[in-house]
């Protein structure tokens, strides 16, 4: 399978890439901001099946053409796209600047949407788009001080997933969204210092990897909470 993963330099994204790369038949293209971390990830793949490409989703319009050219040079089609990249700036709403808000919205919503739009022509019937959202953006879930813009941007990504499942229905492309609860990552530590999550990044990656390959057989246009605890 040909798989594209955004935000794969650390945390859940990195673990998902390593998990899917265990299968020799999978060929991965992983993106992220940190060139060194991408090179380390590629070197650590035992099956030599991880390609990497440095992009910043906050400024994806500057990378769009060159990125598509790179993808097309290696893949004839894309079976799975995992939109995992995310940015969190913890700050009370009244203290947050418009610049901080824009950075999160660009990275968490506009960038992933642009990535889908760019890669859709390479997808075919049965291709699966998985957007990684958060319980903070899940309707009716508990909300927390300092996470308003982050949660709102993730809520937008969740809603987009539902909309695109309808828009892509005729082409047979499947779109789902996983709203993750607390997972042991640097981002969680930043949001909730000292809090110990019940699930590790590696454990969550096992589920996301399974869902990426198999979830399209059972779900389409769904925003699924994946949370033992919230946060």
PDB file of C-alpha atoms in Angstrom:
ATOM      1  CA  UNK A   1       0.000   0.000   0.000  1.00  0.00           C
ATOM      2  CA  UNK A   2       1.124   3.561  -0.698  1.00  0.00           C
ATOM      3  CA  UNK A   3       0.700   5.669   2.440  1.00  0.00           C
ATOM      4  CA  UNK A   4       1.251   9.373   3.119  1.00  0.00           C
ATOM      5  CA  UNK A   5       1.555  10.590   6.726  1.00  0.00           C
ATOM      6  CA  UNK A   6       1.856  14.225   7.760  1.00  0.00           C
ATOM      7  CA  UNK A   7       3.457  15.210  11.051  1.00  0.00           C
ATOM      8  CA  UNK A   8       5.588  12.101  11.376  1.00  0.00           C
ATOM      9  CA  UNK A   9       8.675  13.436  13.122  1.00  0.00           C
ATOM     10  CA  UNK A  10       7.607  12.706  16.706  1.00  0.00           C
ATOM     11  CA  UNK A  11       4.878  11.373  18.957  1.00  0.00           C
ATOM     12  CA  UNK A  12       1.936   9.541  17.453  1.00  0.00           C
ATOM     13  CA  UNK A  13       2.829  10.294  13.827  1.00  0.00           C
ATOM     14  CA  UNK A  14       6.298   8.815  14.168  1.00  0.00           C
ATOM     15  CA  UNK A  15       4.970   5.703  15.877  1.00  0.00           C
ATOM     16  CA  UNK A  16       2.290   5.225  13.214  1.00  0.00           C
ATOM     17  CA  UNK A  17       4.937   5.437  10.496  1.00  0.00           C
ATOM     18  CA  UNK A  18       7.144   2.864  12.215  1.00  0.00           C
ATOM     19  CA  UNK A  19       4.174   0.592  12.820  1.00  0.00           C
ATOM     20  CA  UNK A  20       2.978   0.634   9.195  1.00  0.00           C
ATOM     21  CA  UNK A  21       6.547   0.275   7.917  1.00  0.00           C
ATOM     22  CA  UNK A  22       6.833  -3.136   9.569  1.00  0.00           C
ATOM     23  CA  UNK A  23       4.851  -4.525   6.650  1.00  0.00           C
ATOM     24  CA  UNK A  24       7.198  -4.872   3.675  1.00  0.00           C
ATOM     25  CA  UNK A  25       4.392  -4.315   1.183  1.00  0.00           C
ATOM     26  CA  UNK A  26       3.739  -0.824   2.557  1.00  0.00           C
ATOM     27  CA  UNK A  27       5.540   2.146   1.055  1.00  0.00           C
ATOM     28  CA  UNK A  28       5.399   5.308   3.146  1.00  0.00           C
ATOM     29  CA  UNK A  29       5.975   8.978   2.482  1.00  0.00           C
ATOM     30  CA  UNK A  30       6.255  10.882   5.769  1.00  0.00           C
ATOM     31  CA  UNK A  31       6.307  14.668   6.069  1.00  0.00           C
ATOM     32  CA  UNK A  32       7.230  17.035   8.866  1.00  0.00           C
ATOM     33  CA  UNK A  33       9.011  20.266   9.725  1.00  0.00           C
ATOM     34  CA  UNK A  34      12.149  18.756  11.262  1.00  0.00           C
ATOM     35  CA  UNK A  35      14.526  17.540   8.541  1.00  0.00           C
ATOM     36  CA  UNK A  36      16.865  15.792  10.986  1.00  0.00           C
ATOM     37  CA  UNK A  37      14.018  13.881  12.623  1.00  0.00           C
ATOM     38  CA  UNK A  38      12.724  12.814   9.204  1.00  0.00           C
ATOM     39  CA  UNK A  39      16.151  11.495   8.217  1.00  0.00           C
ATOM     40  CA  UNK A  40      16.396   9.590  11.493  1.00  0.00           C
ATOM     41  CA  UNK A  41      12.941   8.086  10.934  1.00  0.00           C
ATOM     42  CA  UNK A  42      13.811   6.918   7.425  1.00  0.00           C
ATOM     43  CA  UNK A  43      17.104   5.411   8.592  1.00  0.00           C
ATOM     44  CA  UNK A  44      15.317   3.506  11.351  1.00  0.00           C
ATOM     45  CA  UNK A  45      12.908   1.701   9.039  1.00  0.00           C
ATOM     46  CA  UNK A  46      14.014  -1.911   8.923  1.00  0.00           C
ATOM     47  CA  UNK A  47      12.405  -2.554   5.544  1.00  0.00           C
ATOM     48  CA  UNK A  48      13.844   0.586   3.958  1.00  0.00           C
ATOM     49  CA  UNK A  49      10.319   1.640   2.986  1.00  0.00           C
ATOM     50  CA  UNK A  50       9.997   5.164   4.427  1.00  0.00           C
ATOM     51  CA  UNK A  51      10.543   8.149   2.167  1.00  0.00           C
ATOM     52  CA  UNK A  52      10.491  11.598   3.747  1.00  0.00           C
ATOM     53  CA  UNK A  53       9.825  15.133   2.558  1.00  0.00           C
ATOM     54  CA  UNK A  54      10.190  18.294   4.629  1.00  0.00           C
ATOM     55  CA  UNK A  55       7.146  20.576   4.563  1.00  0.00           C
ATOM     56  CA  UNK A  56       5.441  22.944   6.990  1.00  0.00           C
ATOM     57  CA  UNK A  57       1.652  22.683   6.782  1.00  0.00           C
ATOM     58  CA  UNK A  58       1.352  26.197   8.180  1.00  0.00           C
ATOM     59  CA  UNK A  59       2.721  27.396   4.837  1.00  0.00           C
ATOM     60  CA  UNK A  60       1.647  24.523   2.611  1.00  0.00           C
ATOM     61  CA  UNK A  61       0.802  26.767  -0.346  1.00  0.00           C
ATOM     62  CA  UNK A  62       4.554  27.377  -0.686  1.00  0.00           C
ATOM     63  CA  UNK A  63       5.208  23.627  -0.951  1.00  0.00           C
ATOM     64  CA  UNK A  64       2.141  22.431  -2.857  1.00  0.00           C
ATOM     65  CA  UNK A  65       3.538  22.118  -6.397  1.00  0.00           C
ATOM     66  CA  UNK A  66       6.936  20.746  -5.445  1.00  0.00           C
ATOM     67  CA  UNK A  67       5.342  18.313  -3.002  1.00  0.00           C
ATOM     68  CA  UNK A  68       2.896  16.948  -5.577  1.00  0.00           C
ATOM     69  CA  UNK A  69       5.748  16.532  -8.036  1.00  0.00           C
ATOM     70  CA  UNK A  70       7.750  14.608  -5.422  1.00  0.00           C
ATOM     71  CA  UNK A  71       4.814  12.342  -4.562  1.00  0.00           C
ATOM     72  CA  UNK A  72       4.036  11.629  -8.224  1.00  0.00           C
ATOM     73  CA  UNK A  73       7.674  10.706  -8.833  1.00  0.00           C
ATOM     74  CA  UNK A  74       7.416   7.865  -6.299  1.00  0.00           C
ATOM     75  CA  UNK A  75       3.743   6.799  -6.203  1.00  0.00           C
ATOM     76  CA  UNK A  76       1.334   6.075  -9.045  1.00  0.00           C
ATOM     77  CA  UNK A  77      -1.546   6.283  -6.591  1.00  0.00           C
ATOM     78  CA  UNK A  78      -2.219   6.795  -2.881  1.00  0.00           C
ATOM     79  CA  UNK A  79      -4.105   4.236  -0.823  1.00  0.00           C
ATOM     80  CA  UNK A  80      -4.011   5.956   2.577  1.00  0.00           C
ATOM     81  CA  UNK A  81      -3.521   9.549   3.726  1.00  0.00           C
ATOM     82  CA  UNK A  82      -3.133  10.128   7.465  1.00  0.00           C
ATOM     83  CA  UNK A  83      -3.410  13.810   8.385  1.00  0.00           C
ATOM     84  CA  UNK A  84      -1.624  13.758  11.734  1.00  0.00           C
ATOM     85  CA  UNK A  85       0.252  17.087  11.811  1.00  0.00           C
ATOM     86  CA  UNK A  86      -0.828  19.399  14.602  1.00  0.00           C
ATOM     87  CA  UNK A  87       0.224  22.485  16.519  1.00  0.00           C
ATOM     88  CA  UNK A  88      -0.722  23.445  20.074  1.00  0.00           C
ATOM     89  CA  UNK A  89      -0.135  26.827  21.679  1.00  0.00           C
ATOM     90  CA  UNK A  90      -1.511  26.873  25.220  1.00  0.00           C
ATOM     91  CA  UNK A  91      -2.922  30.273  26.107  1.00  0.00           C
ATOM     92  CA  UNK A  92      -6.117  31.740  27.519  1.00  0.00           C
ATOM     93  CA  UNK A  93      -8.468  33.035  24.825  1.00  0.00           C
ATOM     94  CA  UNK A  94      -8.246  36.652  25.994  1.00  0.00           C
ATOM     95  CA  UNK A  95      -4.443  36.494  25.979  1.00  0.00           C
ATOM     96  CA  UNK A  96      -4.110  34.764  22.611  1.00  0.00           C
ATOM     97  CA  UNK A  97      -2.962  36.822  19.650  1.00  0.00           C
ATOM     98  CA  UNK A  98      -4.421  36.567  16.170  1.00  0.00           C
ATOM     99  CA  UNK A  99      -0.998  35.368  15.003  1.00  0.00           C
ATOM    100  CA  UNK A 100      -1.134  32.417  17.437  1.00  0.00           C
ATOM    101  CA  UNK A 101      -4.669  31.616  16.315  1.00  0.00           C
ATOM    102  CA  UNK A 102      -3.692  31.695  12.651  1.00  0.00           C
ATOM    103  CA  UNK A 103      -0.702  29.377  13.230  1.00  0.00           C
ATOM    104  CA  UNK A 104      -2.935  26.744  14.810  1.00  0.00           C
ATOM    105  CA  UNK A 105      -5.738  27.097  12.271  1.00  0.00           C
ATOM    106  CA  UNK A 106      -3.298  26.911   9.356  1.00  0.00           C
ATOM    107  CA  UNK A 107      -1.531  23.825  10.751  1.00  0.00           C
ATOM    108  CA  UNK A 108      -4.520  21.984  12.187  1.00  0.00           C
ATOM    109  CA  UNK A 109      -7.170  22.745   9.569  1.00  0.00           C
ATOM    110  CA  UNK A 110      -6.242  24.705   6.433  1.00  0.00           C
ATOM    111  CA  UNK A 111      -2.997  22.788   5.838  1.00  0.00           C
ATOM    112  CA  UNK A 112      -4.562  19.317   6.160  1.00  0.00           C
ATOM    113  CA  UNK A 113      -7.453  20.413   3.922  1.00  0.00           C
ATOM    114  CA  UNK A 114      -4.977  21.641   1.300  1.00  0.00           C
ATOM    115  CA  UNK A 115      -3.051  18.384   1.531  1.00  0.00           C
ATOM    116  CA  UNK A 116      -6.226  16.408   0.822  1.00  0.00           C
ATOM    117  CA  UNK A 117      -7.087  18.683  -2.106  1.00  0.00           C
ATOM    118  CA  UNK A 118      -3.590  18.316  -3.551  1.00  0.00           C
ATOM    119  CA  UNK A 119      -3.447  14.529  -3.280  1.00  0.00           C
ATOM    120  CA  UNK A 120      -7.052  13.628  -4.145  1.00  0.00           C
ATOM    121  CA  UNK A 121      -6.318  13.270  -7.898  1.00  0.00           C
ATOM    122  CA  UNK A 122      -3.922  10.432  -6.978  1.00  0.00           C
ATOM    123  CA  UNK A 123      -6.559   8.594  -4.950  1.00  0.00           C
ATOM    124  CA  UNK A 124      -8.939   5.999  -6.323  1.00  0.00           C
ATOM    125  CA  UNK A 125     -11.964   4.032  -5.205  1.00  0.00           C
ATOM    126  CA  UNK A 126     -11.270   2.558  -1.777  1.00  0.00           C
ATOM    127  CA  UNK A 127      -8.579   5.073  -0.805  1.00  0.00           C
ATOM    128  CA  UNK A 128      -8.872   6.112   2.841  1.00  0.00           C
ATOM    129  CA  UNK A 129      -8.284   9.567   4.331  1.00  0.00           C
ATOM    130  CA  UNK A 130      -7.890   9.622   8.122  1.00  0.00           C
ATOM    131  CA  UNK A 131      -7.865  12.984   9.843  1.00  0.00           C
ATOM    132  CA  UNK A 132      -6.481  12.995  13.376  1.00  0.00           C
ATOM    133  CA  UNK A 133      -8.533  15.304  15.553  1.00  0.00           C
ATOM    134  CA  UNK A 134      -8.906  15.638  19.317  1.00  0.00           C
ATOM    135  CA  UNK A 135     -11.513  15.076  21.987  1.00  0.00           C
ATOM    136  CA  UNK A 136     -11.080  18.799  22.594  1.00  0.00           C
ATOM    137  CA  UNK A 137     -12.784  19.325  19.246  1.00  0.00           C
ATOM    138  CA  UNK A 138     -15.454  16.669  19.764  1.00  0.00           C
ATOM    139  CA  UNK A 139     -18.949  18.046  20.308  1.00  0.00           C
ATOM    140  CA  UNK A 140     -20.163  17.623  23.865  1.00  0.00           C
ATOM    141  CA  UNK A 141     -16.799  16.609  25.315  1.00  0.00           C
ATOM    142  CA  UNK A 142     -15.113  18.327  28.249  1.00  0.00           C
ATOM    143  CA  UNK A 143     -13.312  21.554  27.340  1.00  0.00           C
ATOM    144  CA  UNK A 144     -10.280  23.119  29.024  1.00  0.00           C
ATOM    145  CA  UNK A 145      -8.924  26.597  29.659  1.00  0.00           C
ATOM    146  CA  UNK A 146      -6.101  27.599  27.359  1.00  0.00           C
ATOM    147  CA  UNK A 147      -7.090  25.274  24.534  1.00  0.00           C
ATOM    148  CA  UNK A 148      -9.883  27.237  22.846  1.00  0.00           C
ATOM    149  CA  UNK A 149      -8.230  27.913  19.490  1.00  0.00           C
ATOM    150  CA  UNK A 150      -6.621  24.481  19.345  1.00  0.00           C
ATOM    151  CA  UNK A 151      -9.912  22.757  20.095  1.00  0.00           C
ATOM    152  CA  UNK A 152     -11.805  24.926  17.607  1.00  0.00           C
ATOM    153  CA  UNK A 153      -9.310  24.139  14.837  1.00  0.00           C
ATOM    154  CA  UNK A 154      -9.638  20.425  15.534  1.00  0.00           C
ATOM    155  CA  UNK A 155     -13.436  20.725  15.539  1.00  0.00           C
ATOM    156  CA  UNK A 156     -13.182  22.271  12.072  1.00  0.00           C
ATOM    157  CA  UNK A 157     -11.112  19.306  10.883  1.00  0.00           C
ATOM    158  CA  UNK A 158     -13.715  16.919  12.277  1.00  0.00           C
ATOM    159  CA  UNK A 159     -16.538  18.690  10.464  1.00  0.00           C
ATOM    160  CA  UNK A 160     -14.517  18.819   7.247  1.00  0.00           C
ATOM    161  CA  UNK A 161     -14.151  15.039   7.408  1.00  0.00           C
ATOM    162  CA  UNK A 162     -17.921  14.605   7.433  1.00  0.00           C
ATOM    163  CA  UNK A 163     -18.342  17.041   4.542  1.00  0.00           C
ATOM    164  CA  UNK A 164     -15.652  15.454   2.373  1.00  0.00           C
ATOM    165  CA  UNK A 165     -17.067  11.963   2.841  1.00  0.00           C
ATOM    166  CA  UNK A 166     -20.186  13.279   1.116  1.00  0.00           C
ATOM    167  CA  UNK A 167     -18.306  15.200  -1.571  1.00  0.00           C
ATOM    168  CA  UNK A 168     -16.070  12.223  -2.373  1.00  0.00           C
ATOM    169  CA  UNK A 169     -18.876   9.659  -2.268  1.00  0.00           C
ATOM    170  CA  UNK A 170     -19.158   9.230  -6.031  1.00  0.00           C
ATOM    171  CA  UNK A 171     -15.410   8.701  -6.420  1.00  0.00           C
ATOM    172  CA  UNK A 172     -15.436   6.025  -3.708  1.00  0.00           C
ATOM    173  CA  UNK A 173     -12.851   7.772  -1.524  1.00  0.00           C
ATOM    174  CA  UNK A 174     -13.461   7.155   2.175  1.00  0.00           C
ATOM    175  CA  UNK A 175     -12.921   9.887   4.779  1.00  0.00           C
ATOM    176  CA  UNK A 176     -12.975   9.366   8.529  1.00  0.00           C
ATOM    177  CA  UNK A 177     -11.772  11.272  11.573  1.00  0.00           C
ATOM    178  CA  UNK A 178     -10.342   9.963  14.852  1.00  0.00           C
ATOM    179  CA  UNK A 179     -10.820  12.262  17.844  1.00  0.00           C
ATOM    180  CA  UNK A 180      -8.072  11.198  20.216  1.00  0.00           C
ATOM    181  CA  UNK A 181      -8.202  11.498  23.967  1.00  0.00           C
ATOM    182  CA  UNK A 182      -5.171  11.664  26.240  1.00  0.00           C
ATOM    183  CA  UNK A 183      -2.077   9.981  24.828  1.00  0.00           C
ATOM    184  CA  UNK A 184       1.417  10.125  26.323  1.00  0.00           C
ATOM    185  CA  UNK A 185       3.073  12.671  24.034  1.00  0.00           C
ATOM    186  CA  UNK A 186       4.987  15.919  24.375  1.00  0.00           C
ATOM    187  CA  UNK A 187       1.897  17.787  23.253  1.00  0.00           C
ATOM    188  CA  UNK A 188      -0.165  16.344  26.108  1.00  0.00           C
ATOM    189  CA  UNK A 189       2.576  17.253  28.599  1.00  0.00           C
ATOM    190  CA  UNK A 190       2.507  20.796  27.252  1.00  0.00           C
ATOM    191  CA  UNK A 191      -1.273  21.038  27.713  1.00  0.00           C
ATOM    192  CA  UNK A 192      -1.501  19.179  31.025  1.00  0.00           C
ATOM    193  CA  UNK A 193       1.895  19.250  32.803  1.00  0.00           C
ATOM    194  CA  UNK A 194       2.403  16.286  35.100  1.00  0.00           C
ATOM    195  CA  UNK A 195      -0.638  14.389  33.858  1.00  0.00           C
ATOM    196  CA  UNK A 196       0.038  10.709  33.066  1.00  0.00           C
ATOM    197  CA  UNK A 197      -1.965   9.401  30.127  1.00  0.00           C
ATOM    198  CA  UNK A 198      -3.350   5.852  30.226  1.00  0.00           C
ATOM    199  CA  UNK A 199      -2.262   5.211  26.611  1.00  0.00           C
ATOM    200  CA  UNK A 200       1.220   5.541  25.110  1.00  0.00           C
ATOM    201  CA  UNK A 201       1.921   6.960  21.666  1.00  0.00           C
ATOM    202  CA  UNK A 202       3.011   3.494  20.494  1.00  0.00           C
ATOM    203  CA  UNK A 203      -0.213   1.914  21.732  1.00  0.00           C
ATOM    204  CA  UNK A 204      -2.364   4.528  20.011  1.00  0.00           C
ATOM    205  CA  UNK A 205      -0.296   4.123  16.848  1.00  0.00           C
ATOM    206  CA  UNK A 206      -1.169   0.419  16.735  1.00  0.00           C
ATOM    207  CA  UNK A 207      -4.867   1.300  16.691  1.00  0.00           C
ATOM    208  CA  UNK A 208      -4.523   4.112  14.137  1.00  0.00           C
ATOM    209  CA  UNK A 209      -2.481   1.855  11.863  1.00  0.00           C
ATOM    210  CA  UNK A 210      -5.106  -0.872  12.051  1.00  0.00           C
ATOM    211  CA  UNK A 211      -7.886   1.635  11.423  1.00  0.00           C
ATOM    212  CA  UNK A 212      -6.070   3.168   8.451  1.00  0.00           C
ATOM    213  CA  UNK A 213      -5.906  -0.210   6.734  1.00  0.00           C
ATOM    214  CA  UNK A 214      -9.224  -1.692   7.862  1.00  0.00           C
ATOM    215  CA  UNK A 215     -11.502   1.118   9.050  1.00  0.00           C
ATOM    216  CA  UNK A 216     -12.700   2.041   5.577  1.00  0.00           C
ATOM    217  CA  UNK A 217     -14.514  -1.308   5.387  1.00  0.00           C
ATOM    218  CA  UNK A 218     -16.761  -0.317   8.272  1.00  0.00           C
ATOM    219  CA  UNK A 219     -16.888   3.489   8.519  1.00  0.00           C
ATOM    220  CA  UNK A 220     -17.221   6.493   6.230  1.00  0.00           C
ATOM    221  CA  UNK A 221     -17.833  10.114   7.173  1.00  0.00           C
ATOM    222  CA  UNK A 222     -17.549   9.336  10.863  1.00  0.00           C
ATOM    223  CA  UNK A 223     -15.891  11.273  13.683  1.00  0.00           C
ATOM    224  CA  UNK A 224     -14.944   8.554  16.145  1.00  0.00           C
ATOM    225  CA  UNK A 225     -13.875   9.300  19.733  1.00  0.00           C
ATOM    226  CA  UNK A 226     -10.827   7.232  20.678  1.00  0.00           C
ATOM    227  CA  UNK A 227     -10.474   8.032  24.343  1.00  0.00           C
ATOM    228  CA  UNK A 228     -10.081   6.089  27.545  1.00  0.00           C
ATOM    229  CA  UNK A 229      -9.722   9.357  29.455  1.00  0.00           C
ATOM    230  CA  UNK A 230     -10.472  12.969  28.618  1.00  0.00           C
ATOM    231  CA  UNK A 231      -8.042  14.666  28.882  1.00  0.00           C
TER     232      UNK A 231
END
